[in-house]
Short mmCIF file of C-alpha atoms in Angstrom, two decimals:
data_model
loop_
_atom_site.label_atom_id
_atom_site.label_comp_id
_atom_site.label_asym_id
_atom_site.label_seq_id
_atom_site.Cartn_x
_atom_site.Cartn_y
_atom_site.Cartn_z
CA GLY A 38 8.11 2.08 14.12
CA ALA A 39 4.53 1.02 14.49
CA VAL A 40 3.66 -2.64 13.90
CA VAL A 41 0.55 -3.94 12.21
CA SER A 42 -0.22 -7.64 12.13
CA GLN A 43 -2.65 -9.63 10.05
CA HIS A 44 -4.08 -13.08 10.53
CA PRO A 45 -4.18 -15.44 8.77
CA SER A 46 -1.33 -14.94 6.33
CA ARG A 47 -2.78 -17.47 3.90
CA VAL A 48 -6.21 -19.02 3.56
CA ILE A 49 -7.69 -21.42 1.07
CA CYS A 50 -11.42 -21.92 1.13
CA LYS A 51 -14.22 -23.39 -0.91
CA SER A 52 -16.51 -21.24 -2.97
CA GLY A 53 -19.50 -20.05 -0.97
CA THR A 54 -17.81 -19.98 2.41
CA SER A 55 -16.97 -16.90 4.46
CA VAL A 56 -13.48 -15.87 5.51
CA LYS A 57 -12.51 -13.49 8.29
CA ILE A 58 -9.23 -11.57 8.22
CA GLU A 59 -7.96 -9.77 11.32
CA CYS A 60 -5.83 -6.64 11.36
CA ARG A 61 -4.22 -5.52 14.60
CA SER A 62 -2.13 -2.53 15.58
CA LEU A 63 0.29 -4.01 18.09
CA ASP A 64 1.89 -1.03 19.77
CA PHE A 65 -0.40 1.88 19.02
CA GLN A 66 -4.07 2.74 18.86
CA ALA A 67 -5.62 3.16 15.46
CA THR A 68 -8.97 4.89 15.20
CA THR A 69 -8.79 4.41 11.46
CA MET A 70 -7.57 1.47 9.47
CA PHE A 71 -7.62 0.89 5.74
CA TRP A 72 -8.25 -2.25 3.74
CA TYR A 73 -6.61 -2.70 0.34
CA ARG A 74 -6.79 -5.43 -2.24
CA GLN A 75 -4.12 -6.28 -4.76
CA PHE A 76 -4.55 -8.59 -7.73
CA PRO A 77 -1.44 -10.13 -9.33
CA LYS A 78 0.77 -7.55 -11.01
CA LYS A 79 -1.72 -4.82 -10.20
CA SER A 80 -1.58 -1.89 -7.84
CA LEU A 81 -3.06 -1.77 -4.39
CA MET A 82 -6.64 -0.59 -4.51
CA LEU A 83 -8.35 0.90 -1.49
CA MET A 84 -11.47 -1.06 -0.62
CA ALA A 85 -12.69 0.68 2.49
CA THR A 86 -11.82 2.83 5.45
CA SER A 87 -12.53 1.22 8.80
CA ASN A 88 -13.53 3.60 11.59
CA GLU A 89 -13.49 2.56 15.22
CA GLY A 90 -16.98 2.59 16.67
CA SER A 91 -18.76 3.54 13.46
CA LYS A 92 -19.57 2.20 10.03
CA ALA A 93 -16.86 1.65 7.47
CA THR A 94 -16.64 3.85 4.40
CA TYR A 95 -16.51 1.84 1.19
CA GLU A 96 -14.94 2.88 -2.10
CA GLN A 97 -17.04 2.95 -5.21
CA GLY A 98 -17.60 -0.49 -6.63
CA VAL A 99 -16.91 -2.37 -3.40
CA GLU A 100 -19.94 -4.26 -2.11
CA LYS A 101 -20.41 -3.50 1.57
CA ASP A 102 -22.65 -6.53 2.08
CA LYS A 103 -19.99 -8.81 0.67
CA PHE A 104 -17.00 -7.32 2.44
CA LEU A 105 -18.07 -6.83 6.04
CA ILE A 106 -15.82 -4.63 8.15
CA ASN A 107 -15.92 -4.41 11.92
CA HIS A 108 -13.67 -2.08 13.92
CA ALA A 109 -14.76 -2.86 17.44
CA SER A 110 -11.67 -1.67 19.27
CA LEU A 111 -8.81 0.76 18.82
CA THR A 112 -6.44 -2.06 17.91
CA LEU A 113 -8.53 -4.46 15.84
CA SER A 114 -10.34 -4.32 12.55
CA THR A 115 -11.76 -7.36 10.79
CA LEU A 116 -12.67 -7.91 7.16
CA THR A 117 -15.06 -10.75 6.40
CA VAL A 118 -15.40 -11.90 2.81
CA THR A 119 -18.85 -13.42 2.69
CA SER A 120 -19.85 -16.15 0.23
CA ALA A 121 -16.42 -16.03 -1.34
CA HIS A 122 -16.00 -16.81 -5.02
CA PRO A 123 -12.88 -17.53 -7.08
CA GLU A 124 -12.81 -13.95 -8.35
CA ASP A 125 -12.32 -12.82 -4.74
CA SER A 126 -8.95 -14.56 -4.69
CA SER A 127 -6.47 -11.79 -4.03
CA PHE A 128 -3.93 -10.34 -1.64
CA TYR A 129 -5.69 -8.37 1.09
CA ILE A 130 -3.64 -5.83 3.04
CA CYS A 131 -4.61 -3.58 5.92
CA SER A 132 -2.88 -0.46 7.11
CA ALA A 133 -3.10 2.09 9.89
CA ARG A 134 -1.92 5.66 10.16
CA PHE A 135 0.57 6.62 12.85
CA GLY A 136 3.13 9.23 13.69
CA PRO A 137 3.76 12.89 12.88
CA ALA A 138 3.90 12.20 9.15
CA ASP A 139 0.66 10.24 9.28
CA GLU A 140 2.58 7.43 7.69
CA GLN A 141 0.63 4.34 6.81
CA PHE A 142 2.01 1.13 8.26
CA PHE A 143 0.98 -2.00 6.45
CA GLY A 144 0.20 -5.42 7.77
CA PRO A 145 1.96 -8.35 6.11
CA GLY A 146 -1.08 -9.18 4.01
CA THR A 147 -3.39 -12.17 3.65
CA ARG A 148 -3.33 -14.30 0.53
CA LEU A 149 -6.87 -15.57 -0.11
CA THR A 150 -7.47 -18.39 -2.57
CA VAL A 151 -11.03 -19.43 -3.26
CA LEU A 152 -11.41 -22.77 -4.99
CA GLY B 292 -9.92 12.82 -9.13
CA GLN B 293 -6.83 10.71 -8.72
CA ASN B 294 -4.29 9.91 -11.42
CA ILE B 295 -0.82 8.61 -10.70
CA ASP B 296 1.61 7.60 -13.43
CA GLN B 297 4.92 5.84 -13.19
CA PRO B 298 6.86 3.62 -15.61
CA THR B 299 5.88 -0.03 -15.64
CA GLU B 300 9.33 -1.55 -15.78
CA MET B 301 12.97 -0.52 -15.47
CA THR B 302 16.24 -2.40 -15.62
CA ALA B 303 19.54 -1.27 -14.15
CA THR B 304 22.94 -2.72 -13.36
CA GLU B 305 24.28 -3.57 -9.91
CA GLY B 306 26.19 -0.60 -8.51
CA ALA B 307 24.50 1.92 -10.78
CA ILE B 308 22.02 4.70 -10.05
CA VAL B 309 18.39 4.61 -11.16
CA GLN B 310 15.67 7.25 -11.03
CA ILE B 311 12.00 6.27 -10.95
CA ASN B 312 9.65 9.08 -11.90
CA CYS B 313 6.09 9.62 -10.78
CA THR B 314 3.55 12.21 -11.84
CA TYR B 315 0.32 12.73 -10.00
CA GLN B 316 -2.92 14.60 -10.14
CA THR B 317 -4.85 14.29 -6.95
CA SER B 318 -7.37 16.31 -5.02
CA GLY B 319 -6.67 17.06 -1.39
CA PHE B 320 -2.98 16.29 -1.84
CA ASN B 321 -0.90 16.52 1.30
CA GLY B 322 2.15 14.41 0.64
CA LEU B 323 3.87 11.82 -1.53
CA PHE B 324 5.00 8.40 -0.34
CA TRP B 325 7.30 5.85 -1.91
CA TYR B 326 6.99 2.19 -0.94
CA GLN B 327 8.98 -0.88 -1.89
CA GLN B 328 7.15 -4.13 -2.46
CA HIS B 329 8.70 -7.53 -3.05
CA ALA B 330 6.58 -10.15 -4.74
CA GLY B 331 4.00 -11.66 -2.42
CA GLU B 332 4.78 -9.26 0.41
CA ALA B 333 3.17 -6.11 1.77
CA PRO B 334 4.65 -2.72 0.88
CA THR B 335 7.35 -1.27 3.12
CA PHE B 336 7.86 2.44 3.65
CA LEU B 337 10.76 4.16 1.92
CA SER B 338 10.15 7.89 2.01
CA TYR B 339 7.67 10.70 2.48
CA ASN B 340 7.78 14.19 0.93
CA VAL B 341 5.41 16.96 1.87
CA LEU B 342 7.55 19.98 0.96
CA ASP B 343 9.31 20.66 -2.32
CA GLY B 344 12.85 19.41 -2.51
CA LEU B 345 15.03 16.42 -2.02
CA GLU B 346 14.92 14.10 0.98
CA GLU B 347 17.94 11.87 1.35
CA LYS B 348 17.97 8.67 3.36
CA GLY B 349 21.00 6.50 2.84
CA ARG B 350 21.06 5.00 -0.64
CA PHE B 351 17.54 6.21 -1.34
CA SER B 352 16.48 9.79 -2.03
CA SER B 353 13.12 11.21 -3.00
CA PHE B 354 12.23 14.48 -4.66
CA LEU B 355 8.97 16.39 -4.84
CA SER B 356 7.74 19.33 -6.86
CA ARG B 357 4.19 20.17 -5.82
CA SER B 358 3.73 22.79 -8.52
CA LYS B 359 4.60 20.27 -11.22
CA GLY B 360 2.86 17.29 -9.63
CA TYR B 361 6.10 15.38 -9.94
CA SER B 362 8.23 13.17 -7.77
CA TYR B 363 11.12 10.82 -8.26
CA LEU B 364 12.83 8.12 -6.25
CA LEU B 365 16.58 7.86 -6.68
CA LEU B 366 18.35 4.64 -5.80
CA LYS B 367 22.15 4.70 -5.60
CA GLU B 368 24.69 1.89 -5.47
CA LEU B 369 22.10 -0.59 -6.61
CA GLN B 370 22.13 -4.03 -5.08
CA MET B 371 20.52 -7.21 -6.32
CA LYS B 372 18.10 -7.12 -3.39
CA ASP B 373 16.74 -3.81 -4.70
CA SER B 374 14.91 -5.75 -7.41
CA ALA B 375 11.30 -5.09 -6.45
CA SER B 376 8.27 -3.06 -7.30
CA TYR B 377 8.37 0.60 -6.27
CA LEU B 378 5.04 2.24 -5.57
CA CYS B 379 4.37 5.93 -5.71
CA ALA B 380 1.41 6.94 -3.52
CA ALA B 381 -0.27 10.31 -3.16
CA SER B 382 -1.65 11.01 0.26
CA GLY B 383 -5.05 12.47 0.76
CA TYR B 384 -7.11 10.87 3.49
CA ALA B 385 -6.14 7.42 2.32
CA LEU B 386 -3.31 6.54 -0.01
CA ASN B 387 -3.81 6.37 -3.75
CA PHE B 388 -1.24 4.16 -5.35
CA GLY B 389 0.31 4.16 -8.77
CA LYS B 390 0.58 0.84 -10.54
CA GLY B 391 4.16 0.43 -9.44
CA THR B 392 7.46 0.26 -11.27
CA SER B 393 9.04 -3.16 -11.45
CA LEU B 394 12.80 -2.69 -11.12
CA LEU B 395 15.17 -5.45 -12.17
CA VAL B 396 18.77 -5.15 -11.04
CA THR B 397 21.16 -7.21 -13.14
CA PRO B 398 24.74 -8.27 -12.35
#
């Protein structure tokens, strides 16, 4: 199966700082990647669709100036949480579609804690 | 619009069979996924149904009825390690997830 990696797996930062999360497809090319967020005991919620070589598409209610997405290559998408606040503390997961069933393969997730 | 419903919690005994139901209403539907998620980890793929009927894969089976907007995940010969959250997700362009069913397997 396809492998998606994320880095870092955990990050703790101070309020007001920016945090960059990387999502890589290791053995396939992904023109589209997805970023999800999951709060404790809640479902995954799609934040944005990352498109290689073009602007990301954000879901309603997600601030594009706060959550910066860059998909500069076919194997890498980055999510930058700018001026992070405690309410941004969450589990951030990326995914990419691959295969005949268009299955989504998930990265291992990044646990962000903003103090 | 998107609306996916599944039970919040279920409990079953080791060795038993459990069925987790999911109903969905989604525009642009083209398939139904089931994922397993352990606490603090990313979801892992279990099954995908695009046609009506039952798909069997080892101890896990998944069923889809497109006309009824209904799916279920069937877990047989339950093991303790099956205690997890099970997410139903309707596929359009992206995936729209239900809130997940937390399954507890007891001895």
